[in-house]
XYZ file of C-alpha atoms in Angstrom:
590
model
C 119.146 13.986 107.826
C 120.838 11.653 105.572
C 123.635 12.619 103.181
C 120.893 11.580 100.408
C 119.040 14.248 101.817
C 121.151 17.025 101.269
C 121.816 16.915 97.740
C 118.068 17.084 96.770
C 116.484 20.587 97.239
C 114.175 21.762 100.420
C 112.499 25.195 100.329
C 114.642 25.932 104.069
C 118.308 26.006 102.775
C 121.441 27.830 103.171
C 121.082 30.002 100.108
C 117.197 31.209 100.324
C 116.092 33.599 102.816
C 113.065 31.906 102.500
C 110.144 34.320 104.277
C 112.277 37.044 103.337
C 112.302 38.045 99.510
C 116.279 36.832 97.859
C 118.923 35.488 98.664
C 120.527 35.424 102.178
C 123.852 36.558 100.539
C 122.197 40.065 99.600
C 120.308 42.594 101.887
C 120.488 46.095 102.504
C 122.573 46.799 106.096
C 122.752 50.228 108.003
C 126.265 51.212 108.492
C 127.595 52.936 111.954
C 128.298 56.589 109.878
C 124.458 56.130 108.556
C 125.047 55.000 105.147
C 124.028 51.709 103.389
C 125.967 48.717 102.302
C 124.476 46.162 99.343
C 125.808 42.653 101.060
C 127.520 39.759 98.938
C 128.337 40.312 94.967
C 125.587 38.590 93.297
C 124.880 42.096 91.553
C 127.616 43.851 89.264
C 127.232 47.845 89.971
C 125.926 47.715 93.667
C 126.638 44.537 95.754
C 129.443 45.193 98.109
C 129.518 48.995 97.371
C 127.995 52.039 100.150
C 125.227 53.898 99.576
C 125.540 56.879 100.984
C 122.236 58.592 99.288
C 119.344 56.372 100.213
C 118.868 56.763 103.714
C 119.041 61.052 102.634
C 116.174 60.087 100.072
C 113.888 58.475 102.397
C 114.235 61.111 104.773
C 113.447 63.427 102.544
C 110.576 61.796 100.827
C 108.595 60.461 103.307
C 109.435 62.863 106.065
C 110.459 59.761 108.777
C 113.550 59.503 110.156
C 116.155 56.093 109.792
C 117.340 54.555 112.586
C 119.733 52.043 113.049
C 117.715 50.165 115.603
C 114.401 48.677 113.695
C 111.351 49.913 114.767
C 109.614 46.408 114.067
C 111.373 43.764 115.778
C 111.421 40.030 113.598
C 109.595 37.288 115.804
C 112.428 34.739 116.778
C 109.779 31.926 117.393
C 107.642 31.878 114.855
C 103.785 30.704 115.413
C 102.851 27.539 114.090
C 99.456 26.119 114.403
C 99.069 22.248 115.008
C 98.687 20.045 112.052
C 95.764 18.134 110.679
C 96.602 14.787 109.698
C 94.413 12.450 107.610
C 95.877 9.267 108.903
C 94.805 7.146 105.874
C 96.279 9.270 103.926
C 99.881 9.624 105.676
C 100.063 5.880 105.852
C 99.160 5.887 101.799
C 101.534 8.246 101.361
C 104.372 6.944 102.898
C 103.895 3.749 101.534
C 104.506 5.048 98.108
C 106.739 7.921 98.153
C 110.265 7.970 99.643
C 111.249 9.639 103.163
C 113.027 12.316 101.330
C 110.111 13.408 99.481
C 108.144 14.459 102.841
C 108.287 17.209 105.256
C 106.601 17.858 108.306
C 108.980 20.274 109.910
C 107.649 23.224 111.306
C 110.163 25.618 109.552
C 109.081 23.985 105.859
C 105.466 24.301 106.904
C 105.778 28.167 107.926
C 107.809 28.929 104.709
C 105.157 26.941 102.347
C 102.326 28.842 104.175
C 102.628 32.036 102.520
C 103.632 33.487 99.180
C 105.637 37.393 99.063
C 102.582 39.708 99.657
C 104.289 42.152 101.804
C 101.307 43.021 104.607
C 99.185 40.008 104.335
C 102.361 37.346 104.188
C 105.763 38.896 104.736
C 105.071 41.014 107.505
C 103.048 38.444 109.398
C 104.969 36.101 109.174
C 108.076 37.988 110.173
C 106.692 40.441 112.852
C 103.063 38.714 114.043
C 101.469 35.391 113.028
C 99.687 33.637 109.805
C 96.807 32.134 110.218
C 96.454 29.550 108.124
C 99.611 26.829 107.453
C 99.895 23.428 105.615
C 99.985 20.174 107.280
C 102.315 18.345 104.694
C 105.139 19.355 102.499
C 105.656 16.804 99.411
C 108.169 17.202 96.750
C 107.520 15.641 93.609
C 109.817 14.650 91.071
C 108.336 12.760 88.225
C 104.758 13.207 86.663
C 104.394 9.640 87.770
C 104.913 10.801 91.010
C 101.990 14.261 90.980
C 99.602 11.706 89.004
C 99.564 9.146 92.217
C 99.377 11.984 94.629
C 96.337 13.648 93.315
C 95.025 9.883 93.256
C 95.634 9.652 96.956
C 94.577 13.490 97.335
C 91.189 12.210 95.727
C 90.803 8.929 97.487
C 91.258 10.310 101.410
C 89.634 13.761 100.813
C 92.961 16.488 100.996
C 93.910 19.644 99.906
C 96.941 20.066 97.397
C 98.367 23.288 96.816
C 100.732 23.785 94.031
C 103.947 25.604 94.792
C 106.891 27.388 92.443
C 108.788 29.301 93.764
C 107.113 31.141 96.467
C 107.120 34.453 94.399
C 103.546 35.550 94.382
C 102.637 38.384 95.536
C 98.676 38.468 95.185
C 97.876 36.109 98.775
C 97.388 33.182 95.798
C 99.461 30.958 98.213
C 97.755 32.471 101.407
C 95.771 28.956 102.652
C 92.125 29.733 102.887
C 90.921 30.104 106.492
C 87.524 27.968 105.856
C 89.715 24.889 104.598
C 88.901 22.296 107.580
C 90.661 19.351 105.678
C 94.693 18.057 105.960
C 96.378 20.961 103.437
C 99.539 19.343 101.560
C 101.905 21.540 99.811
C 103.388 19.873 96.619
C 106.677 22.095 96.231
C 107.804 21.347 92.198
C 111.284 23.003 92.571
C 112.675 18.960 92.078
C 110.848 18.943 88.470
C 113.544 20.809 87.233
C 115.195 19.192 84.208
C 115.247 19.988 80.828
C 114.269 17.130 78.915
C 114.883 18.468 75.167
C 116.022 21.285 73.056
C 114.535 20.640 69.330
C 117.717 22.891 67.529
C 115.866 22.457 64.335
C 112.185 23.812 65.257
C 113.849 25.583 68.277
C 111.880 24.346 71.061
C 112.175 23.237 74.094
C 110.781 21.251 76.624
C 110.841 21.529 80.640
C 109.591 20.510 83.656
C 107.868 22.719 85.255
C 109.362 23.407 88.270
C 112.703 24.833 86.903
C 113.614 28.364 87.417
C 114.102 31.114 85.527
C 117.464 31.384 85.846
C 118.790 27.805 85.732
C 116.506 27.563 82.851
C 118.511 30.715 80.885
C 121.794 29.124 82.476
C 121.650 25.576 81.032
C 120.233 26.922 77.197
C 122.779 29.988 77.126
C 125.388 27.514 77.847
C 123.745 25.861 74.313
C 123.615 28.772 72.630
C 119.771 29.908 73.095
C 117.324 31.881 74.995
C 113.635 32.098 75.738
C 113.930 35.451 75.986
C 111.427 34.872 79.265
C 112.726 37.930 81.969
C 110.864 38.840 84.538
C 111.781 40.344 87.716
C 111.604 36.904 89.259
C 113.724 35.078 87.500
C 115.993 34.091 89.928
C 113.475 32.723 91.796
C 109.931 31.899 89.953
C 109.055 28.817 87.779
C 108.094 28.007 84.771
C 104.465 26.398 86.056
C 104.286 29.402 87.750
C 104.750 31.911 85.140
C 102.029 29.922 82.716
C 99.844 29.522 85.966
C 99.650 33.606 86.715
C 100.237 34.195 83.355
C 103.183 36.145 83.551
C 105.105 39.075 81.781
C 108.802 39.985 81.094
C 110.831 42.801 80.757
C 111.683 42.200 76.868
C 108.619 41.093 76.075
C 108.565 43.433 73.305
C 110.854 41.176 71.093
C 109.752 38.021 72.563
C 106.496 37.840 73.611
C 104.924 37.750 77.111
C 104.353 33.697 78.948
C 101.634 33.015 76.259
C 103.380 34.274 73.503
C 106.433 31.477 74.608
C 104.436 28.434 75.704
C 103.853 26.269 72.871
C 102.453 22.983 74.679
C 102.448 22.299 78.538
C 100.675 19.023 80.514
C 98.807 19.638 83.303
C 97.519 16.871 85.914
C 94.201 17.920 87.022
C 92.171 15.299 89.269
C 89.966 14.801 85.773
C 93.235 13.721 83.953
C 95.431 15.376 81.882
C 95.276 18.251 79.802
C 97.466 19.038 77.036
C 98.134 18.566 73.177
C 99.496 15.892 71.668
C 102.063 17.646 69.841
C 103.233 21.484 70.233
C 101.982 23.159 67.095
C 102.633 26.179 65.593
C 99.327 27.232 64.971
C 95.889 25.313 64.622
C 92.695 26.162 64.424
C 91.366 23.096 66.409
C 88.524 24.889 67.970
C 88.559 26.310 71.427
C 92.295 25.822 72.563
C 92.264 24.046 76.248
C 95.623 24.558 76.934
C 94.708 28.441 76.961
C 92.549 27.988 79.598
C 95.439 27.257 82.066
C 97.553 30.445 81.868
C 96.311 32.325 84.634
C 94.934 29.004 86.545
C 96.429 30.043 89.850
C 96.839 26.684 91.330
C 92.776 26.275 91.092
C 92.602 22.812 88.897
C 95.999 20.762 88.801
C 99.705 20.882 88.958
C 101.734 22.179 84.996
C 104.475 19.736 85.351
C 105.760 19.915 81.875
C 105.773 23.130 78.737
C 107.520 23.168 75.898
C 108.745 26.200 74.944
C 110.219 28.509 72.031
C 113.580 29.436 72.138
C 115.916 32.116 69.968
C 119.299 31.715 69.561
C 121.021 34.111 71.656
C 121.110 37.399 69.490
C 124.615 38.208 68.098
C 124.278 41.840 70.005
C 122.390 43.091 73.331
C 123.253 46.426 74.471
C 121.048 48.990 75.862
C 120.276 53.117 75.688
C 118.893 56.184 77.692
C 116.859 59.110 77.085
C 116.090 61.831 79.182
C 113.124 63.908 79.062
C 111.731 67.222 80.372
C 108.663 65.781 81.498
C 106.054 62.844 82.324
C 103.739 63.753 79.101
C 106.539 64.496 76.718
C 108.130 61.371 77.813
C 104.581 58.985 76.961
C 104.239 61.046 73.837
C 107.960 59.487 73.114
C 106.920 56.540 74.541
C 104.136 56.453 72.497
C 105.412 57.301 69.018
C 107.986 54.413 69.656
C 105.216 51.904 70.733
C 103.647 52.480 66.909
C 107.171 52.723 64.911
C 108.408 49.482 62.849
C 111.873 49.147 65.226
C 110.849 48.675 68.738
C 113.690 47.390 71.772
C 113.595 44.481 73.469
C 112.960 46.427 76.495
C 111.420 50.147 77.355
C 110.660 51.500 80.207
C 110.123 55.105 81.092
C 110.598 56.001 84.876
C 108.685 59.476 86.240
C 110.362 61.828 88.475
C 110.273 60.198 91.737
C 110.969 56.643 90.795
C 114.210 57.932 88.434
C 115.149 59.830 91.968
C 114.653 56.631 94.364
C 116.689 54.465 91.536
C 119.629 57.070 91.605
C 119.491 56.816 95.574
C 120.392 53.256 95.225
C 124.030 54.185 93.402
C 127.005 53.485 94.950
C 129.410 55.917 96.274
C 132.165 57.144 93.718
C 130.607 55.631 90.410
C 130.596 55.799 86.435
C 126.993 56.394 86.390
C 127.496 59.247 89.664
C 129.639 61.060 87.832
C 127.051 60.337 85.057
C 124.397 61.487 87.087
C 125.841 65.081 87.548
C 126.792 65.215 83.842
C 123.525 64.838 82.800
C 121.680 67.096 85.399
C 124.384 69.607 84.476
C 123.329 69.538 80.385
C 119.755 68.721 81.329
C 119.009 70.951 83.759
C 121.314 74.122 82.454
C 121.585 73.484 78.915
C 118.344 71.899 78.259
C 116.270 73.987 81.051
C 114.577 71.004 82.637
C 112.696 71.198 86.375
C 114.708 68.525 88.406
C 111.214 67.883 90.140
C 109.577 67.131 86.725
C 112.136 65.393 84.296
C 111.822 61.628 83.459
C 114.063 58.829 82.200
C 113.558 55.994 79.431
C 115.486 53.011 79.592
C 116.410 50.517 76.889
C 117.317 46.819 76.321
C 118.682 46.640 72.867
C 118.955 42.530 70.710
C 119.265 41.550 67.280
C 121.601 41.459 64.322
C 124.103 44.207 64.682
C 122.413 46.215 62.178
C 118.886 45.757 64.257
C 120.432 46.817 67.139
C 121.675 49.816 65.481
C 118.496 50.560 63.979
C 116.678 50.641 67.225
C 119.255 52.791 68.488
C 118.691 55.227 65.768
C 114.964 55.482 66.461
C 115.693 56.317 69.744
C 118.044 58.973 68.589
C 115.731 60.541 66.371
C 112.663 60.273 68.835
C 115.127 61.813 71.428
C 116.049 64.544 69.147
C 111.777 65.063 68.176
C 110.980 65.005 71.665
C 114.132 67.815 73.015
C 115.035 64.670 75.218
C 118.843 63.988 76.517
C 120.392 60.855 75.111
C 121.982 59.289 78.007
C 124.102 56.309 76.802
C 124.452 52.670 77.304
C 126.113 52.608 80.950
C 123.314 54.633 82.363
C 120.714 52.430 80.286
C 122.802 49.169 81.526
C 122.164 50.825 85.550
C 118.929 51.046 84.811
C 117.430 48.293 83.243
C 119.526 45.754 86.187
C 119.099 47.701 89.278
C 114.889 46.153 89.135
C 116.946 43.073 90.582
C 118.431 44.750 93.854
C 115.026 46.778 93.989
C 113.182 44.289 94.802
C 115.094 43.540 98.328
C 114.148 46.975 99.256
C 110.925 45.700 101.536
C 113.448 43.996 103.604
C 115.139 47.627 104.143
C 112.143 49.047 105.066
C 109.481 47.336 106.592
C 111.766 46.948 110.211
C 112.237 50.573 109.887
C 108.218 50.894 110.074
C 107.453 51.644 106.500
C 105.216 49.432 104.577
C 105.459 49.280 100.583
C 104.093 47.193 97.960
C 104.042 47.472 93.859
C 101.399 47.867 92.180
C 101.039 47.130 88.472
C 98.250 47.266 85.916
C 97.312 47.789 82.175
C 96.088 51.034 80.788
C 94.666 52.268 77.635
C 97.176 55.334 76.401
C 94.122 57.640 76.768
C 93.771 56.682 80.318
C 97.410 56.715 81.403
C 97.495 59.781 83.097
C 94.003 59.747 84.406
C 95.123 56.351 86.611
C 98.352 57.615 87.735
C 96.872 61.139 88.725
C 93.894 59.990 90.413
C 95.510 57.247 92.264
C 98.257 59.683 93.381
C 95.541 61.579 94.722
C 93.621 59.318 96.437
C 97.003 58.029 98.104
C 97.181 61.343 99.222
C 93.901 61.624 100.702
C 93.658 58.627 102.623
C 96.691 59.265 104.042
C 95.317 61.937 106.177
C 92.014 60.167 106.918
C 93.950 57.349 108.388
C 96.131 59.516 109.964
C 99.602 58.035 109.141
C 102.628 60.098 109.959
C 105.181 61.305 107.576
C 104.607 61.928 103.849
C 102.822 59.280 101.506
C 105.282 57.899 98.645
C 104.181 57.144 95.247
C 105.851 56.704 91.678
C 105.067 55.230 88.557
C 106.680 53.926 85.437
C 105.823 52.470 82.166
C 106.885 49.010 82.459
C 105.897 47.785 78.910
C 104.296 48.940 76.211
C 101.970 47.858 74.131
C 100.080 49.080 70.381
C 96.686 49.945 72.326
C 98.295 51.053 75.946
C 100.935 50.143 78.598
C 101.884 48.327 81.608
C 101.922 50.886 84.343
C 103.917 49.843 87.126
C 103.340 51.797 90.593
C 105.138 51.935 93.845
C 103.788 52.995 96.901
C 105.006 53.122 100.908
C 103.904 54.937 103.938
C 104.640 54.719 107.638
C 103.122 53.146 109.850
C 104.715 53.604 113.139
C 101.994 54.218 116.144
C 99.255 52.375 113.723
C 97.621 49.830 115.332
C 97.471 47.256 112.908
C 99.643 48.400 110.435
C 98.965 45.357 107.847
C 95.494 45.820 108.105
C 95.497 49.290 107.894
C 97.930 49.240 104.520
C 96.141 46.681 102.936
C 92.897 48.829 102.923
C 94.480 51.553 101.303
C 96.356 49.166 98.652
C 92.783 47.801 98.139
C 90.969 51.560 97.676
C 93.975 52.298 95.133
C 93.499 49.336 93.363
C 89.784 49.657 92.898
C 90.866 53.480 91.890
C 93.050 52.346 88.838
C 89.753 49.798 87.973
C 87.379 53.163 87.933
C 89.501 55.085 85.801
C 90.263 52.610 83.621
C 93.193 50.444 84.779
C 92.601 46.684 84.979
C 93.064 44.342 88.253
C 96.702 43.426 86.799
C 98.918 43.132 84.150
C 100.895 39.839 85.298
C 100.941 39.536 89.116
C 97.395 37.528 88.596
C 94.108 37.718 91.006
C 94.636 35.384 93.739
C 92.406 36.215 96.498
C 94.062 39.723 96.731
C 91.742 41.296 94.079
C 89.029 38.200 93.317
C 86.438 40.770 94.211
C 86.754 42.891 91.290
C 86.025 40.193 89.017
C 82.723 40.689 88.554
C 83.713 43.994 87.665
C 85.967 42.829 84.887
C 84.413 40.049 82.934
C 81.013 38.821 82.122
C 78.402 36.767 84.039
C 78.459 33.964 81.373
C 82.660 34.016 81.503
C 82.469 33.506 85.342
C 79.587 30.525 84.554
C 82.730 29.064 81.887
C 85.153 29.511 84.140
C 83.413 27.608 87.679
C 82.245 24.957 85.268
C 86.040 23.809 84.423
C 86.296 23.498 87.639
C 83.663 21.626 88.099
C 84.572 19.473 85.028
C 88.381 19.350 85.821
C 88.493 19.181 90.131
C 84.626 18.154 91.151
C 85.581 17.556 94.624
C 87.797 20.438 94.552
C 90.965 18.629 95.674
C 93.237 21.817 94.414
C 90.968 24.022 97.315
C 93.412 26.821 96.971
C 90.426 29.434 96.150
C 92.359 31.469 94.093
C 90.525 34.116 91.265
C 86.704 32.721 90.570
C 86.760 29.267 89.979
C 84.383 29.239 93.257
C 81.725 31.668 94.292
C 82.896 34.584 95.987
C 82.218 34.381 99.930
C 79.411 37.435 101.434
């Protein structure tokens, strides 16, 4: 590889675990006296420091016992099938795109096979086989240089796939078995500049292949914000945020993807799609750029959005309430959804979930000496059930006085409600430890136990009705399938919202002895999912469709909206070059 080579970015690299959720620096290891160690110190709070109550809490919870030697073994030679080639269109492209551009290495063509489902994807990958992988790799770095491949795409007859960064976690970036033509991967992680910040109108504009956190890094270094955070950041992009139509975690102050996205381009094999100018509202008629958030890779590649941006608030600081219960705490939740002063952030965690976050502390901390406090006052002073209580946690931005104003709400809900006010350290714990949570999987999946999150959005009357029933069902098919252990499931209220919330579930069970574990896991993901839909849950709140769920569409909107929706893509992709299959842009398969 030429020195040229390694400055410019491939998806294999030193810093990227790349099948593996993260970054190699950070993972969870089992220690010799059966305690855990948080690698590396990317994370204040937890990387580098033993955790000596996890392994305890799994033991406990799911009744399976954690061994230091994995129960699934990681495949050293990965399966790779042989590649299709369209020889035209190799010699076309290599004519007009640089060597550095291309990849046909096995290792790039595993990693761009497969997004971060953790049965369908993940585990295969890791532990058995895909069975579907991409024949080319190309990264693109100009417009000029997506509007020529799609040409070429068109002209010899290939599949393009759009890829972010890999983050997906609804099989949209699974390759569809049925696809018989050359698949080419167009990775957009080099469209990564920003190309303006507008200080007056506070805009800016970016390709679309930057991430979330180089994004943040470059306009915090300016002095703004998007706001934009979702558990992802590190790692997704902006075309793929607009393209699932994504959520973050302070939402509630600046907006969710579609709130943010003023203007964007996208290159569809049609032509392209956007406004002339970002606006700041119009009534122009129907609005095509709307049509794209949630496109899933089904008509053309984003490669540019322009943006709204805040200046970075003159105070962030966060808050913690504690509460006797999972109904008191959504009536608190509630009331503060429908008052004038609403955080940045709130999320309320139940019983379980605030139990497997505590698990994750480090030995000897702030918040564990915290953490007996405030059993000691909530349990003894207050009289809560340990088994029952819940905890709310709080991002706080503004003005000074704003920020103090939303604490005082808080306060005063907390003091309504007979809930525990816990402080800004334990508020600051819990709103960053959803960044180390997410390399969990890679804990437990060798150990045997498969997990995955669930989210979706629920009316407030229906809250309780989703989480109970799916609970239950979890329960039930548990036994059916046999599966030994206990089942795990916890919910919390990711987001809120005036008519309901985001309801964010996590579920694991072992699956030692099962013969085919992903198979069997993805069945019950699929019966719990279809549970939330009957009680009144919807297919998801921001992961997107992909082909994980494109089943329960019909369920969800219209007959005339699906008719709308597969004549874009007739309009926009007729030959259906982007053959990705994602959602319902094509007719569901008997």
């Amino acid at each position: 590889m030429s020195s040229s080579k390694k400055e410019k970015f491939y998806g294999v690299n030193d810093e990227l675990w790349g099948h593996k959720w993260g970054f190699k620096d950070s993972s969870f290891i089992i220690n010799d006296d059966n305690s855990i160690t948080f690698t590396g110190a990317r994370y204040d709070g937890i990387s580098g420091e033993k955790l000596p109550y996890l392994i305890p809490f799994v033991t406990k919870v799911l009744d399976t016992e954690i061994n230091k030697e994995p129960y699934f073994k990681e495949v050293k030679k990965k399966f790779v099938s042989e590649r299709i080639l369209n020889r035209a269109f190799i010699d076309a492209i290599e004519s007009s795109f640089a060597e550095d551009k291309l990849s046909l290495s096995d290792d790039e063509r595993i990693l761009h096979s497969h997004g971060q489902n953790s049965p369908d994807e993940v585990f295969k990958v890791l532990y058995d086989k895909l069975d579907k992988f991409t024949d080319l790799i190309i990264y693109v770095e100009t417009e000029e240089d997506v509007v020529l491949l799609i040409d070429l795409a068109k002209k010899h007859n290939v599949c393009l796939v759009p890829f972010g960064g890999g983050t997906n976690v609804t099989n949209a970036l699974q390759l569809p078995k049925n696809e018989t033509r050359m698949i080419v991967t167009v990775d957009t992680r080099r469209l990564n500049r920003i190309i303006s910040i507008d200080q007056k109108n506070l805009l800016v504009e970016v390709e679309a292949g930057i991430t979330g956190k180089e994004l943040e890094k470059q306009l915090q270094d300016k002095g703004y914000t998007t706001g934009h955070q979702p558990d992802s950041i590190e790692l997704s992009t902006v075309g793929g945020w607009i393209s699932t139509n994504a959520a973050g975690m302070k939402k509630n102050r600046y907006g969710n993807i579609e709130d943010i996205v003023q203007n964007l381009v996208m290159v569809t094999p049609n032509g392209i799609i956007n406004q002339i100018e970002p606006l700041v509202r119009s009534s122009i008629g129907i609005k095509t750029q709307n049509i794209l958030f949630g496109s899933e890779g089904n008509l053309g590649i984003i490669t540019k959005a322009t943006m709204k941006i805040h200046r970075l608030p003159e105070c962030s600081d966060y808050e913690s309430v504690v509460m006797k219960d999972w109904n008191t705490g959504l009536d608190f939740m509630y009331e503060l959804a429908h008052s004038n002063t609403i955080p940045a952030s709130a999320r309320m965690l139940d019983s379980l979930h605030y139990q497997f976050g505590s698990a994750l502390k480090p030995e000897k901390t702030n918040f564990g000496k915290f953490k007996s406090k405030i059993q000691k006052l909530a349990f003894k002073i207050k009289n809560f059930d340990a088994d029952h209580f819940v905890a709310a946690v709080f991002k706080l931005e503004g003005t000074f006085s704003e920020v103090e104003y939303q604490r005082k709400n808080i306060k005063n809900l907390a003091r309504k409600y007979n809930g525990l006010l816990g402080g800004r350290k334990e508020g600051k714990v819990g709103y960053n430890i959803t960044m180390v949570i997410a390399y969990i999987r890679e804990f437990f999946v060798p150990q045997g136990i498969l997990g995955e999150t669930l989210e979706t959005a629920v009316p407030w009357s229906k809250v309780n009705q989703v989480k109970d029933e799916a609970n239950k069902l979890l329960t039930k098919l548990h036994k059916e399938y046999n599966l030994p252990g206990k089942p795990f499931f916890c919910s919390r209220v990711s987001k809120i919202y005036h008519t309901g919330v985001c309801m964010y579930n996590t579920m694991g069970i072992n699956v030692r002895g099962v013969k085919n574990p992903e198979k069997v896991f993805s069945d019950i993901e699929h019966k719990i999912r279809a549970c939330f839909i009957k009680n009144g849950g919807s297919i998801s709140h921001h992961h997107g469709v992909g082909k994980l769920r494109k089943e329960f569409m019909p369920e969800t909107i219209s007959i005339g909206s699906i008719q709308v929706i597969q004549n874009i893509k007739k309009s926009q992709d007729p030959d259906n070059i982007f053959g990705i299959d994602n959602n319902i842009v094509n007719k569901i398969q008997d």
